[in-house]
Coordinates of C-alpha atoms and ligand atoms in Angstrom, one line a residue:
M1 CA 21.0 20.1 -1.9
N2 CA 17.7 19.3 -0.3
I3 CA 16.4 15.8 -0.7
P4 CA 12.7 15.2 0.0
M5 CA 11.0 11.9 0.8
V6 CA 9.3 11.9 -2.5
D7 CA 9.5 14.2 -5.6
L8 CA 6.0 14.2 -7.2
R9 CA 6.8 17.5 -9.1
G10 CA 9.9 16.0 -10.7
Q11 CA 7.9 13.1 -12.0
Y12 CA 5.1 15.5 -13.2
Q13 CA 7.7 17.3 -15.3
S14 CA 8.6 14.2 -17.2
L15 CA 4.9 13.3 -17.9
K16 CA 3.5 16.8 -18.3
E17 CA 2.6 16.8 -21.9
E18 CA 0.8 13.4 -21.9
I19 CA -1.1 14.0 -18.7
R20 CA -2.2 17.5 -19.9
R21 CA -3.5 15.9 -23.2
Q22 CA -5.3 13.2 -21.3
L23 CA -7.0 15.6 -18.9
D24 CA -8.0 17.8 -21.8
S25 CA -9.7 14.8 -23.5
V26 CA -11.6 14.2 -20.1
L27 CA -12.6 17.8 -19.9
E28 CA -13.8 17.7 -23.5
G29 CA -15.7 14.5 -23.2
S30 CA -17.2 15.7 -19.9
Q31 CA -18.0 12.3 -18.4
F32 CA -16.4 12.7 -15.0
V33 CA -17.6 9.8 -12.9
L34 CA -17.9 6.3 -14.0
G35 CA -16.8 7.3 -17.4
P36 CA -14.7 5.7 -20.2
Q37 CA -11.3 6.5 -18.5
G38 CA -12.2 4.7 -15.3
E39 CA -13.5 1.7 -17.2
A40 CA -10.3 1.5 -19.4
L41 CA -8.1 1.7 -16.2
E42 CA -10.1 -1.1 -14.6
Q43 CA -9.5 -3.3 -17.7
E44 CA -5.8 -2.4 -17.8
I45 CA -5.2 -3.0 -14.1
A46 CA -7.2 -6.3 -14.1
A47 CA -4.9 -7.4 -17.0
Y48 CA -1.7 -6.2 -15.3
C49 CA -2.6 -8.1 -12.1
G50 CA -3.8 -11.1 -14.0
V51 CA -7.3 -11.1 -12.5
R52 CA -10.8 -11.2 -13.8
H53 CA -12.0 -8.0 -12.2
A54 CA -10.8 -4.5 -11.1
I55 CA -13.2 -2.1 -9.6
G56 CA -12.2 1.7 -8.9
V57 CA -13.2 3.3 -5.7
A58 CA -12.5 6.6 -4.0
S59 CA -9.5 5.5 -1.8
G60 CA -7.4 2.8 -0.5
T61 CA -9.3 2.9 2.8
D62 CA -12.7 2.5 0.9
A63 CA -11.1 -0.3 -1.1
L64 CA -10.5 -2.2 2.2
H65 CA -13.9 -1.3 3.6
L66 CA -15.9 -2.3 0.5
A67 CA -13.9 -5.5 0.2
L68 CA -14.6 -6.5 3.7
R69 CA -18.2 -5.6 3.6
A70 CA -18.8 -7.4 0.2
A71 CA -17.1 -10.4 1.7
G72 CA -19.9 -10.4 4.3
I73 CA -17.6 -9.6 7.4
G74 CA -19.6 -7.8 10.0
P75 CA -20.4 -7.4 13.7
G76 CA -19.2 -10.4 15.9
D77 CA -16.5 -11.4 13.4
E78 CA -12.8 -11.2 13.9
V79 CA -10.1 -10.2 11.3
I80 CA -6.5 -11.0 12.0
T81 CA -4.1 -8.3 10.9
T82 CA -0.8 -6.6 11.6
P83 CA -0.3 -3.8 14.1
F84 CA 2.6 -2.4 12.0
T85 CA 0.7 -0.5 9.4
F86 CA -1.2 2.7 8.6
I87 CA -4.4 3.1 10.6
A88 CA -6.6 2.7 7.6
T89 CA -6.0 -1.2 7.6
A90 CA -7.7 -1.4 11.0
E91 CA -10.2 1.4 10.4
A92 CA -11.7 -0.6 7.5
I93 CA -12.2 -3.6 9.9
A94 CA -14.0 -1.3 12.4
Y95 CA -16.1 0.3 9.8
V96 CA -17.9 -3.1 9.1
G97 CA -18.4 -3.6 12.8
A98 CA -15.8 -6.5 13.1
K99 CA -12.9 -6.6 15.6
A100 CA -9.2 -6.3 14.5
V101 CA -7.1 -9.0 16.1
F102 CA -3.5 -7.7 16.0
V103 CA -0.7 -10.3 15.9
D104 CA 3.1 -9.7 15.9
I105 CA 5.3 -9.2 12.9
D106 CA 8.4 -10.8 11.4
P107 CA 11.5 -8.9 12.6
Q108 CA 13.2 -9.2 9.2
T109 CA 10.4 -8.1 6.8
F110 CA 8.2 -6.2 9.2
N111 CA 5.3 -8.2 7.6
I112 CA 2.6 -10.2 9.6
C113 CA 4.2 -13.3 11.3
V114 CA 2.6 -16.5 9.7
D115 CA 2.9 -18.5 12.9
A116 CA 1.3 -15.9 14.9
V117 CA -1.6 -15.8 12.5
A118 CA -2.0 -19.6 12.7
A119 CA -2.1 -19.3 16.6
A120 CA -4.7 -16.5 16.6
V121 CA -7.4 -18.3 14.6
G122 CA -10.4 -18.8 16.7
P123 CA -14.2 -19.6 16.4
R124 CA -15.0 -15.9 15.5
T125 CA -12.1 -15.5 12.9
R126 CA -13.5 -14.7 9.4
A127 CA -10.6 -13.2 7.6
V128 CA -6.8 -12.5 7.5
L129 CA -5.7 -9.1 6.3
P130 CA -2.0 -9.0 5.6
V131 CA -0.2 -5.8 4.5
H132 CA 2.6 -5.8 2.0
L133 CA 4.5 -3.3 3.9
F134 CA 6.9 -1.0 2.4
G135 CA 6.4 -2.9 -0.9
Q136 CA 7.6 -6.4 0.2
P137 CA 5.0 -9.1 -0.3
A138 CA 3.9 -10.7 2.9
D139 CA 4.4 -14.5 3.0
L140 CA 1.2 -15.2 1.0
A141 CA 1.5 -19.0 0.3
P142 CA 1.3 -20.2 4.0
L143 CA -1.2 -17.4 4.7
K144 CA -3.4 -18.8 2.0
Q145 CA -3.0 -22.2 3.3
I146 CA -4.2 -21.2 6.7
C147 CA -7.2 -19.4 5.2
D148 CA -8.2 -22.4 3.0
R149 CA -7.8 -24.8 5.9
H150 CA -10.2 -22.7 8.2
G151 CA -12.6 -21.4 5.5
L152 CA -11.4 -17.8 6.1
R153 CA -11.2 -14.8 3.6
L154 CA -7.8 -13.5 2.6
I155 CA -8.0 -9.8 1.8
E156 CA -4.7 -8.2 0.9
D157 CA -3.8 -4.6 1.7
C158 CA -1.7 -3.7 -1.4
A159 CA -1.6 0.0 -0.8
Q160 CA 2.1 0.0 -0.8
S161 CA 2.8 -2.9 -3.2
F162 CA 1.5 -2.0 -6.7
G163 CA 3.6 -4.2 -9.1
A164 CA 5.1 -6.4 -6.4
V165 CA 5.2 -10.1 -7.4
Y166 CA 5.1 -13.1 -4.9
Q167 CA 6.1 -16.5 -6.4
G168 CA 5.3 -15.5 -9.9
R169 CA 1.9 -13.9 -9.2
M170 CA 0.9 -10.3 -8.5
T171 CA 0.2 -9.2 -4.9
G172 CA -3.5 -8.6 -4.9
A173 CA -4.1 -11.6 -7.1
W174 CA -3.6 -14.1 -4.2
G175 CA -6.5 -13.3 -1.9
D176 CA -10.2 -13.1 -2.4
A177 CA -9.6 -9.4 -2.9
G178 CA -6.5 -7.1 -3.3
C179 CA -6.9 -3.4 -2.2
F180 CA -4.8 -0.7 -3.8
S181 CA -4.4 3.0 -3.0
F182 CA -3.6 5.6 -5.5
F183 CA -2.8 8.3 -2.9
P184 CA -0.2 10.6 -4.6
S185 CA 2.8 9.3 -2.8
K186 CA 2.2 5.6 -3.4
N187 CA 4.2 3.8 -6.1
L188 CA 1.3 4.3 -8.5
G189 CA -0.3 7.5 -7.3
C190 CA -2.9 9.9 -8.8
Y191 CA -3.3 13.7 -8.0
G192 CA -6.0 13.3 -5.4
D193 CA -7.5 10.2 -3.7
G194 CA -8.2 7.0 -5.4
G195 CA -8.2 3.2 -5.0
M196 CA -8.9 -0.1 -6.6
I197 CA -10.1 -3.6 -5.6
V198 CA -8.9 -6.5 -7.7
T199 CA -10.6 -10.0 -7.5
N200 CA -11.2 -13.2 -9.3
D201 CA -14.5 -13.7 -7.5
D202 CA -17.5 -12.7 -9.7
H203 CA -19.9 -12.4 -6.9
L204 CA -17.6 -10.2 -4.8
A205 CA -16.9 -8.0 -7.8
A206 CA -20.6 -7.5 -8.4
E207 CA -21.2 -6.6 -4.8
I208 CA -18.3 -4.1 -4.7
R209 CA -19.7 -2.4 -7.9
M210 CA -23.1 -2.2 -6.3
L211 CA -21.8 -0.9 -3.0
R212 CA -19.5 1.8 -4.5
N213 CA -22.4 3.3 -6.3
H214 CA -25.1 3.9 -3.7
G215 CA -26.1 0.2 -3.4
S216 CA -27.3 0.4 -7.1
R217 CA -27.1 -2.2 -9.9
E218 CA -29.5 -0.4 -12.1
R219 CA -29.9 3.3 -12.1
Y220 CA -32.3 4.5 -9.4
Y221 CA -33.0 1.0 -8.1
H222 CA -31.2 0.4 -4.8
A223 CA -30.6 -3.0 -3.3
A224 CA -28.5 -2.0 -0.3
I225 CA -27.3 1.0 1.6
G226 CA -24.1 1.6 -0.3
Y227 CA -21.7 4.5 -0.6
N228 CA -20.6 7.3 -3.0
S229 CA -17.1 5.8 -3.6
R230 CA -16.1 6.0 -7.2
L231 CA -12.7 6.7 -8.8
D232 CA -13.3 9.7 -11.0
D233 CA -12.2 9.9 -14.7
M234 CA -9.6 12.7 -14.2
Q235 CA -7.7 10.5 -11.7
A236 CA -8.1 7.5 -13.9
A237 CA -6.8 9.3 -16.9
I238 CA -3.6 10.4 -14.9
L239 CA -3.3 6.8 -13.7
R240 CA -3.4 5.3 -17.2
V241 CA -0.4 7.5 -18.1
K242 CA 1.5 6.5 -15.1
L243 CA 0.5 2.8 -15.4
K244 CA 2.6 2.5 -18.5
H245 CA 5.8 3.5 -16.5
I246 CA 5.1 1.6 -13.4
D247 CA 7.5 -1.3 -14.1
D248 CA 10.3 1.3 -14.9
Y249 CA 9.5 3.2 -11.7
N250 CA 9.6 0.0 -9.6
R251 CA 12.9 -1.1 -11.3
A252 CA 14.4 2.4 -10.4
R253 CA 13.2 2.0 -6.9
R254 CA 14.9 -1.4 -6.6
R255 CA 18.1 0.0 -8.2
N256 CA 18.1 2.9 -5.7
A257 CA 17.6 0.5 -2.8
A258 CA 20.5 -1.7 -3.9
L259 CA 22.8 1.3 -4.0
Y260 CA 21.7 2.4 -0.6
S261 CA 22.3 -1.0 0.9
E262 CA 25.7 -1.2 -0.8
L263 CA 26.9 2.1 0.5
L264 CA 25.4 1.5 4.0
Q265 CA 27.2 -1.8 4.6
A266 CA 29.6 -0.4 7.2
A267 CA 27.2 2.0 8.9
P268 CA 25.7 1.2 12.3
V269 CA 22.2 0.7 10.8
L270 CA 20.3 -2.4 9.6
T271 CA 19.5 -2.2 6.0
P272 CA 16.2 -3.8 4.7
V273 CA 16.1 -7.5 4.3
E274 CA 14.4 -9.1 1.2
D275 CA 13.1 -12.6 2.0
G276 CA 13.6 -13.8 -1.5
K277 CA 10.0 -15.1 -1.9
G278 CA 8.9 -12.2 -4.0
C279 CA 9.9 -8.9 -5.6
H280 CA 10.1 -6.0 -3.2
V281 CA 9.1 -2.8 -4.9
F282 CA 10.5 -0.5 -2.2
H283 CA 7.5 1.8 -1.6
Q284 CA 9.8 2.8 1.3
Y285 CA 13.5 2.1 2.0
T286 CA 13.4 1.5 5.8
L287 CA 16.3 1.0 8.1
R288 CA 16.6 0.0 11.7
A289 CA 18.6 2.7 13.4
P290 CA 19.3 2.0 17.2
R291 CA 20.2 5.8 17.7
R292 CA 17.3 7.0 15.5
A293 CA 16.7 10.4 17.0
D294 CA 20.3 11.5 16.6
L295 CA 20.6 10.2 13.0
Q296 CA 17.3 12.0 12.1
K297 CA 18.7 15.2 13.5
T298 CA 21.9 15.0 11.5
L299 CA 20.0 14.1 8.3
S300 CA 17.6 17.0 8.8
A301 CA 20.6 19.5 9.4
A302 CA 22.0 18.3 6.1
G303 CA 18.7 19.1 4.3
I304 CA 17.8 15.4 4.0
A305 CA 14.3 14.3 4.7
S306 CA 13.6 11.1 6.7
A307 CA 10.4 9.7 8.2
I308 CA 9.1 7.2 10.8
Y309 CA 6.6 4.6 9.4
Y310 CA 5.2 4.0 12.0
P311 CA 6.0 5.5 15.5
V312 CA 3.2 3.8 17.3
P313 CA 1.9 0.2 16.6
L314 CA -1.9 0.1 16.3
H315 CA -2.4 -2.0 19.5
R316 CA -0.8 1.0 21.3
Q317 CA -2.9 3.7 19.7
E318 CA -5.4 5.6 21.9
V319 CA -8.2 4.5 19.7
F320 CA -7.6 0.8 20.3
A321 CA -6.4 1.2 24.0
A322 CA -9.5 -0.4 25.4
D323 CA -9.6 -3.3 23.0
C324 CA -5.9 -4.1 23.4
A325 CA -5.3 -3.5 27.1
G326 CA -2.4 -5.7 28.3
L327 CA -1.6 -6.9 24.7
S328 CA 2.1 -7.1 24.2
L329 CA 3.6 -7.5 20.6
P330 CA 7.3 -7.0 21.3
V331 CA 8.6 -7.3 17.7
A332 CA 6.2 -4.6 16.4
E333 CA 7.0 -2.4 19.4
Q334 CA 10.7 -2.6 18.9
A335 CA 10.3 -1.9 15.2
A336 CA 8.3 1.2 16.0
A337 CA 11.1 2.4 18.1
E338 CA 13.8 1.8 15.6
V339 CA 12.6 2.2 12.0
L340 CA 13.7 5.2 9.9
S341 CA 12.7 5.6 6.2
L342 CA 15.0 7.4 3.8
P343 CA 14.2 9.4 0.7
M344 CA 12.9 6.9 -2.0
Y345 CA 11.4 7.6 -5.5
P346 CA 12.3 6.6 -9.0
E347 CA 13.9 9.9 -9.9
L348 CA 16.4 9.9 -7.0
T349 CA 19.9 10.1 -8.3
A350 CA 23.0 8.1 -7.4
E351 CA 24.5 11.4 -6.3
Q352 CA 21.7 12.1 -3.9
I353 CA 22.0 8.6 -2.5
R354 CA 25.7 8.9 -2.0
L355 CA 25.1 12.2 -0.2
V356 CA 22.5 10.6 2.2
C357 CA 24.9 7.6 2.9
R358 CA 27.9 9.9 3.5
T359 CA 25.8 11.9 6.0
I360 CA 24.8 8.7 7.8
A361 CA 28.5 7.6 7.9
D362 CA 29.7 11.0 9.3
A363 CA 26.9 10.9 12.0
A364 CA 28.2 7.6 13.1
A365 CA 31.9 8.7 13.2
R366 CA 31.0 11.6 15.5
Ligands
PLP401 C1 -2.0 4.5 2.1 C2 -2.4 3.2 2.9 C3 -3.9 3.0 3.1 C4 -4.9 3.9 2.7 O1 -5.0 4.5 1.4 P1 -5.8 5.8 1.1 O2 -5.8 5.8 -0.3 O3 -4.9 6.9 1.7 O4 -7.1 5.7 1.8 C5 -4.1 1.7 3.6 N1 -3.2 0.9 4.0 C6 -1.9 1.2 3.9 C7 -0.9 0.2 4.4 C8 -1.4 2.4 3.3 O5 -0.1 2.6 3.2

């Protein structure tokens, strides 16, 4: 039995008829960009997240970029963020000409450390950009307090946290803007690239709508140098089908995670810790494995996929070497050396999870 990290084909089989029907209606209607499907999806996601506005864009990376630009962040500004994330988080900061200030993470949740954020606020700080890593909400209440106290923007990277709730409110709805990715492997994924920004700020929403469409508020009148960054109607139609199932999908992920953690109790690995402040949607199920290379080899020999998210923290990446010379963030560095993510998707069966856990126990016994 081969067990992949994600099984998009399996999910498609169960949604096939409805997706084909929806795609057919887009093809027949032939409004492919900024059409009715995109608009309907924006309304549905705004309602789902409990916010006033949702704006579709071309990717999660663009969502972050446009949110930062619309918030007026630019050259000379600093944005405090985590080094333990995908590169796009920091790329977006660089795109607007600002500087990413990396601070260390919490060893339990892998999310940005609130005390480290508070200590890093300086005269040039304009925003804090937490990531809800692996689907677990960052500690938003104290982060928001810090932002309010210092007049900073809070921009959430929700690429891995669609449907995750923190203290009764959706991730994405806490900050000035929440930025989602619909990359195929995300909890809510389309069949190409896509993203969305949610916000309660009318001004920010209008700016983002203008920027995503060539700086245009009115056709052929251009107020700013913008971008071609729209979510197309084919992807929106697919996402509308999947959105109806997202709570079931996230529940299945949580159930799978609970079974993993139960079966791995005696294994020489540390299972994920939920901090109890929100609902973790397990975009990834990520262990700490002190003998990671051996474990990964054993899993691979048994046909079981595993992955390292992320092997190099951003302050140690070549691209940030000059900016971060001498910067030491030991918690993030240790996490990068120890983490291992196991197969995780809603359709994963109990039998598959048992096989993965047995293989890990056997590896330890040897
Ligand atoms: C996937 C991801 C992004 C980027 O999303 P794209 O849609 O691939 O551009 C940004 N941040 C994090 C944490 C991600 O996991």
